[in-house]
Every structure is written in C-alpha cells, then in structure tokens.
Short mmCIF file of C-alpha atoms in Angstrom, two decimals:
data_model
loop_
_atom_site.label_atom_id
_atom_site.label_comp_id
_atom_site.label_asym_id
_atom_site.label_seq_id
_atom_site.Cartn_x
_atom_site.Cartn_y
_atom_site.Cartn_z
CA MET F 17 42.13 -46.04 33.55
CA ARG F 18 42.08 -44.47 29.98
CA ALA F 19 43.84 -41.19 29.43
CA THR F 20 41.63 -38.36 28.12
CA THR F 21 41.94 -36.69 24.88
CA VAL F 22 43.06 -33.45 26.58
CA CYS F 23 45.79 -35.18 28.43
CA LEU F 24 47.16 -36.79 25.25
CA SER F 25 47.00 -33.48 23.21
CA LYS F 26 50.17 -31.97 21.96
CA GLY F 27 51.70 -29.63 24.46
CA PHE F 28 49.78 -30.67 27.43
CA TRP F 29 52.75 -32.02 29.31
CA GLY F 30 54.91 -29.16 28.21
CA ARG F 31 52.38 -26.66 29.65
CA SER F 32 52.08 -28.66 32.80
CA ILE F 33 55.90 -28.59 33.31
CA GLU F 34 55.87 -24.88 32.68
CA GLU F 35 53.11 -24.33 35.22
CA PHE F 36 54.96 -26.51 37.78
CA LYS F 37 58.10 -24.40 37.31
CA ARG F 38 56.11 -21.17 37.80
CA LEU F 39 54.42 -22.40 40.96
CA SER F 40 57.65 -23.73 42.31
CA ASN F 41 59.31 -20.37 41.63
CA ILE F 42 56.57 -18.60 43.48
CA ALA F 43 57.07 -20.94 46.54
CA LEU F 44 60.88 -20.90 46.52
CA ASN F 45 61.00 -17.03 46.22
CA LEU F 46 58.38 -16.62 48.91
CA GLU F 47 56.48 -14.40 46.56
CA GLY F 48 53.34 -14.91 48.55
CA ILE F 49 54.99 -13.23 51.49
CA LYS F 50 57.53 -10.82 49.90
CA GLY F 51 55.54 -9.92 46.79
CA PRO F 52 56.38 -10.74 43.16
CA SER F 53 59.99 -10.68 42.07
CA GLY F 54 59.13 -8.97 38.76
CA PRO F 55 56.46 -8.17 36.20
CA LEU F 56 54.13 -10.84 35.06
CA PRO F 57 53.91 -11.14 31.22
CA LEU F 58 50.34 -11.60 29.94
CA HIS F 59 50.57 -11.50 26.18
CA ASP F 60 52.83 -10.11 23.56
CA PHE F 61 52.64 -9.77 19.82
CA HIS F 62 56.37 -10.18 19.03
CA THR F 63 55.79 -13.19 16.70
CA PRO F 64 53.26 -14.01 14.04
CA GLU F 65 52.19 -17.10 16.10
CA SER F 66 50.87 -14.68 18.88
CA LEU F 67 47.84 -14.10 16.72
CA ASP F 68 46.83 -17.70 17.11
CA GLU F 69 46.10 -17.03 20.75
CA THR F 70 43.52 -14.37 20.03
CA LYS F 71 40.18 -13.86 18.35
CA VAL F 72 38.35 -10.90 16.85
CA MET F 73 34.73 -10.10 17.23
CA SER F 74 32.39 -7.48 15.70
CA ASP F 75 28.74 -6.73 14.98
CA VAL F 76 29.00 -8.97 11.92
CA ASP F 77 28.08 -11.78 14.34
CA ILE F 78 24.56 -10.16 14.61
CA GLY F 79 24.24 -9.12 10.97
CA GLY F 80 26.07 -5.82 11.25
CA TYR F 81 28.46 -4.33 8.69
CA SER F 82 31.50 -3.30 10.66
CA LYS F 83 34.87 -4.52 9.39
CA VAL F 84 37.70 -5.73 11.72
CA ALA F 85 41.03 -7.38 11.50
CA LEU F 86 44.04 -8.07 13.75
CA ASP F 87 47.24 -8.30 11.73
CA TRP F 88 50.81 -8.92 12.75
CA ILE F 89 53.32 -6.21 11.91
CA PRO F 90 57.01 -7.32 11.77
CA PRO F 91 59.79 -5.34 13.57
CA SER F 92 60.84 -2.17 12.08
CA SER F 93 63.60 0.29 12.91
CA GLU F 94 61.39 3.17 11.93
CA ASP F 95 58.37 2.17 14.01
CA ASN F 96 58.78 -0.59 16.56
CA THR F 97 61.86 -2.77 17.08
CA ASN F 98 59.56 -5.56 18.20
CA GLY F 99 56.74 -7.14 16.32
CA HIS F 100 53.28 -5.90 17.21
CA ALA F 101 49.57 -6.37 16.30
CA ARG F 102 47.50 -3.89 14.27
CA PHE F 103 43.83 -3.87 15.31
CA HIS F 104 42.00 -1.97 12.53
CA GLY F 105 38.92 -1.79 10.39
CA SER F 106 35.88 0.42 10.05
CA ILE F 107 32.88 0.86 12.27
CA SER F 108 29.35 0.83 10.66
CA THR F 109 26.20 1.48 12.72
CA ALA F 110 23.91 0.24 9.87
CA LEU F 111 21.32 -2.17 11.19
CA PRO F 112 20.64 -5.58 9.57
CA PRO F 113 17.39 -5.06 7.49
CA HIS F 114 16.01 -8.45 8.26
CA ARG F 115 16.41 -8.52 12.13
CA PRO F 116 14.13 -5.97 13.70
CA GLU F 117 15.14 -7.07 17.17
CA ILE F 118 18.56 -5.55 16.60
CA GLN F 119 18.43 -2.02 17.77
CA ARG F 120 22.08 -1.15 18.10
CA SER F 121 25.22 -1.97 15.98
CA GLY F 122 28.68 -0.68 15.46
CA TYR F 123 31.38 -2.50 17.52
CA ALA F 124 34.61 -4.39 17.11
CA ALA F 125 36.87 -6.15 19.57
CA TRP F 126 39.65 -8.61 20.15
CA ARG F 127 40.58 -10.71 23.12
CA THR F 128 43.06 -13.49 24.17
CA LEU F 129 41.79 -17.01 23.95
CA ASP F 130 41.19 -19.00 27.01
CA ARG F 131 44.51 -20.64 27.90
CA PRO F 132 44.73 -24.39 27.43
CA PRO F 133 44.49 -26.70 30.48
CA THR F 134 47.41 -28.17 32.31
CA LEU F 135 47.80 -31.07 34.79
CA PHE F 136 46.89 -28.45 37.48
CA GLY F 137 43.54 -27.65 35.83
CA ARG F 138 42.50 -24.62 33.79
CA ALA F 139 45.19 -22.18 33.20
CA LEU F 140 44.33 -18.83 34.56
CA TRP F 141 46.34 -15.62 35.34
CA ASN F 142 46.73 -14.62 38.91
CA ILE F 143 47.31 -10.88 39.04
CA ASP F 144 46.43 -10.50 42.73
CA MET F 145 49.90 -9.30 43.63
CA TYR F 146 50.11 -6.58 41.12
CA THR F 147 48.71 -3.12 41.08
CA TYR F 148 48.66 -2.21 37.36
CA LEU F 149 47.91 -3.60 33.98
CA ALA F 150 50.54 -2.19 31.62
CA MET F 151 49.98 -1.93 27.85
CA ARG F 152 52.37 -0.79 25.15
CA ILE F 153 50.18 0.81 22.43
CA LYS F 154 49.90 3.32 19.62
CA SER F 155 46.40 4.73 19.35
CA ASP F 156 44.41 6.74 16.83
CA GLY F 157 42.76 8.54 19.76
CA ARG F 158 39.41 6.83 19.56
CA SER F 159 37.56 5.59 22.72
CA TYR F 160 38.73 2.15 23.25
CA PHE F 161 37.92 -0.07 26.24
CA VAL F 162 40.10 -2.69 27.92
CA ASN F 163 38.08 -5.84 28.73
CA VAL F 164 39.06 -8.31 31.33
CA GLN F 165 37.11 -11.61 31.80
CA THR F 166 37.47 -13.71 34.94
CA GLU F 167 36.02 -16.99 36.29
CA SER F 168 32.86 -14.98 37.40
CA VAL F 169 29.72 -16.56 38.59
CA VAL F 170 28.07 -14.78 35.72
CA PRO F 171 29.97 -15.89 32.64
CA THR F 172 28.94 -12.82 30.56
CA ASP F 173 30.38 -10.29 33.13
CA LEU F 174 33.22 -8.17 31.96
CA HIS F 175 35.42 -5.73 33.82
CA GLN F 176 36.15 -2.68 31.67
CA HIS F 177 38.20 0.52 31.73
CA ARG F 178 38.83 3.19 29.13
CA LEU F 179 42.11 2.99 27.36
CA PHE F 180 43.29 6.59 27.81
CA ALA F 181 46.02 7.37 25.22
CA LYS F 182 47.83 10.70 25.78
CA ARG F 183 49.90 10.70 22.55
CA PRO F 184 47.78 9.44 19.57
CA GLY F 185 49.96 8.33 16.78
CA GLU F 186 52.94 7.65 19.01
CA TRP F 187 54.07 4.59 20.95
CA GLU F 188 53.35 4.94 24.67
CA THR F 189 53.01 2.73 27.73
CA VAL F 190 49.78 3.03 29.69
CA LEU F 191 49.18 1.84 33.18
CA ILE F 192 45.62 1.05 34.51
CA LYS F 193 44.97 0.17 38.12
CA TRP F 194 43.37 -3.34 38.36
CA ASN F 195 41.10 -1.88 41.18
CA ASP F 196 39.73 0.78 38.83
CA PHE F 197 38.02 -1.62 36.40
CA VAL F 198 34.25 -1.48 36.36
CA ARG F 199 32.12 -4.59 36.32
CA THR F 200 29.63 -4.62 33.37
CA ASN F 201 27.23 -6.97 31.57
CA HIS F 202 26.21 -6.58 28.04
CA GLY F 203 27.47 -3.04 28.02
CA PHE F 204 25.72 -1.90 31.27
CA VAL F 205 27.31 -1.30 34.54
CA VAL F 206 26.26 -3.85 37.17
CA GLU F 207 25.12 -2.78 40.62
CA PRO F 208 26.24 -3.46 43.19
CA GLN F 209 29.85 -3.64 41.98
CA THR F 210 31.84 -6.50 43.11
CA GLU F 211 35.71 -6.85 43.22
CA MET F 212 37.46 -8.52 40.27
CA LEU F 213 38.35 -12.10 40.82
CA ARG F 214 42.09 -11.22 40.49
CA GLN F 215 43.33 -14.78 41.08
CA LYS F 216 41.20 -16.09 38.10
CA VAL F 217 41.68 -13.94 35.08
CA ARG F 218 40.71 -15.81 31.85
CA SER F 219 41.30 -13.19 29.09
CA ILE F 220 42.19 -9.66 28.26
CA GLY F 221 41.32 -7.68 25.17
CA VAL F 222 40.35 -4.39 23.69
CA GLY F 223 37.00 -3.22 22.22
CA LEU F 224 35.68 -0.22 20.36
CA THR F 225 32.01 0.61 21.13
CA ASP F 226 31.83 4.45 20.56
CA ARG F 227 29.57 3.72 17.57
CA VAL F 228 31.25 6.44 15.55
CA PRO F 229 31.20 5.40 11.81
CA GLY F 230 34.61 5.29 10.15
CA PRO F 231 38.07 3.78 10.24
CA PHE F 232 40.01 2.91 13.37
CA GLU F 233 43.47 1.64 14.16
CA LEU F 234 45.11 0.61 17.42
CA CYS F 235 48.57 -1.02 17.56
CA ILE F 236 49.46 -3.24 20.52
CA GLU F 237 52.87 -4.54 21.32
CA ARG F 238 52.39 -6.35 24.64
CA MET F 239 50.51 -6.43 27.92
CA TRP F 240 51.82 -7.25 31.35
CA ALA F 241 51.00 -6.88 35.11
CA THR F 242 53.39 -4.81 37.20
CA ASN F 243 53.89 -2.93 40.50
CA ASP F 244 56.47 -0.52 38.91
CA MET F 245 54.81 2.88 38.25
CA SER F 246 57.95 3.99 36.40
CA GLU F 247 57.25 1.50 33.58
CA GLY F 248 54.51 3.72 32.18
CA GLU F 249 54.80 7.15 30.80
CA GLU F 250 51.08 7.75 31.33
CA HIS F 251 48.45 6.68 33.93
CA ALA F 252 44.83 6.06 33.23
CA GLU F 253 43.89 7.84 36.41
CA GLN F 254 41.77 10.88 35.55
CA PRO F 255 41.51 13.70 38.23
CA VAL F 256 38.68 15.33 36.32
CA ALA F 257 35.27 13.60 36.03
CA ARG F 258 34.61 12.36 32.47
CA GLU F 259 31.21 11.08 31.26
CA GLY F 260 31.86 7.68 29.81
CA GLN F 261 30.12 5.47 27.33
CA LEU F 262 29.16 3.06 30.06
CA LYS F 263 25.64 3.37 31.44
CA ASN F 264 23.87 1.83 34.39
CA LYS F 265 20.46 0.15 34.01
CA GLN F 266 18.75 3.59 34.55
CA GLY F 267 20.52 4.99 31.53
CA ARG F 268 22.79 7.33 33.47
CA HIS F 269 26.31 7.72 32.12
CA ILE F 270 29.13 6.62 34.43
CA ASN F 271 31.86 9.03 35.27
CA TRP F 272 35.21 7.37 35.72
CA SER F 273 35.72 9.39 38.98
CA ASP F 274 32.46 7.84 40.33
CA LYS F 275 34.07 4.45 41.00
#
C-alpha cells in the first residue's frame, strides 16, 4: 500500500502524536464525566508565525475597494507584554463599475485556516464542554462580528455574534456564550435556527460588515474556550434589546435579545 502525500507531509506525524496525547489526557482525566480540567486554547498571536494560520478577506474579492491587513505586533511593555495581531484597514462602499450584479460592498474579515489533518482525521475543535468563547482584544469601538464555522451540512453557514467592546482603546477580555451565536448564511439569519455543532468547529474569525466608510482597527491577542466567568472583565450578554445588522429573509433586523 502506497502512503498518501498527506501522510508523508512535514508535521503530519507530529500533529498526530499531539492529538493522541490530547485525546489520552481527556480519557485519563475523565473530562467527559467530570468536565474539562482547564481552558481550551484556540488561537493566539504571540509569535509572528501565528499569522501563517490565518487568512484575510474583503470586498476586493468581488471587485470592491476596501483595504485590509492583519499584521503581527511584537510585545511591548507600554501596550501588551505578549505579541498580538492588528486587524486594520479602511472600508469603502464603492461598487465595482463593471459588475452591475454587485449591489453591496464594504466588508473586511479574517479567520483561522482549517487545521491540517492528523492520523485521526480532520482536526476540529470540540468546545462542547465549555460555556464561553473568550477573546483578549483592543477595539476601536466599531461593530465587529465574531464568526464561527463548523462542519455544517451547509458549508456556507456561519454562526455569528456581535463583539461588544466596553472600553474602546483599551485591552479587555470579552466572554461570549457559545449558545448565543446566531446561525446565518450570506449575511442573513437562517430560520429555523439550529444548534451549533460544538464538537466540530473548523475556524473562528472576526469580520466588519457595518458598511461605514473609513478606517478601522482591532487588536487581538488570543482566543480560548472557558467555563470560568471570572476570566473576562466584560460579558457580551446585553439585557437591553439592540437592533443588529443581521437581518432575516424578510428584511427585519434581528435584536440580540430575540435569540
């Protein structure tokens, strides 16, 4: 039997051994019964190589004019003692002149790449035993969305939630309940809503779709899954109904308290 190219690729066996260790620890610590022994790291930007595991997207893909970049910022005693990523650019709502079928423009986003396969198959995050997504961020106050993609039956489905920053211009840790994410497709809320496939998370990222022309900047240090409410200074739970940017197919804006 001939080995496949994937099996012979650099790092395959190393990733497989790490996955075996992870699964063994879950079994030995009885985490399936007792619950997780600690937080689950999802992605951090502490090193320059962390950018290699992400990709950026914008309306340039459809002929638009927004500008976007994801840069690595080294540690600094004045700002952040760990390295972090700077998601920045400028939103333009100008439509491509030679593509009349394009009626909307003005977005930018980044996400983690699909994780490479292991001996145990496609590498996915299982966040089923965790309550919150935690993110260490410094926002400019614009209306960003967190995007989560799973092994959904519909590949273009996303689960989204507003990234509510309470202290723009300052570092803060925001917690978002996994159960509060809304299933969407191409920017519209899908009805009926179905629960996120929490055992099969492919990628996590952030997008800006408010279509407000001008510069933007969001700094991200790391993301992780946790059950510890005390890890975050702020929660994304909003007691007051807020009209969001997401719409259903009838054009009605979705309030976050409607979920």
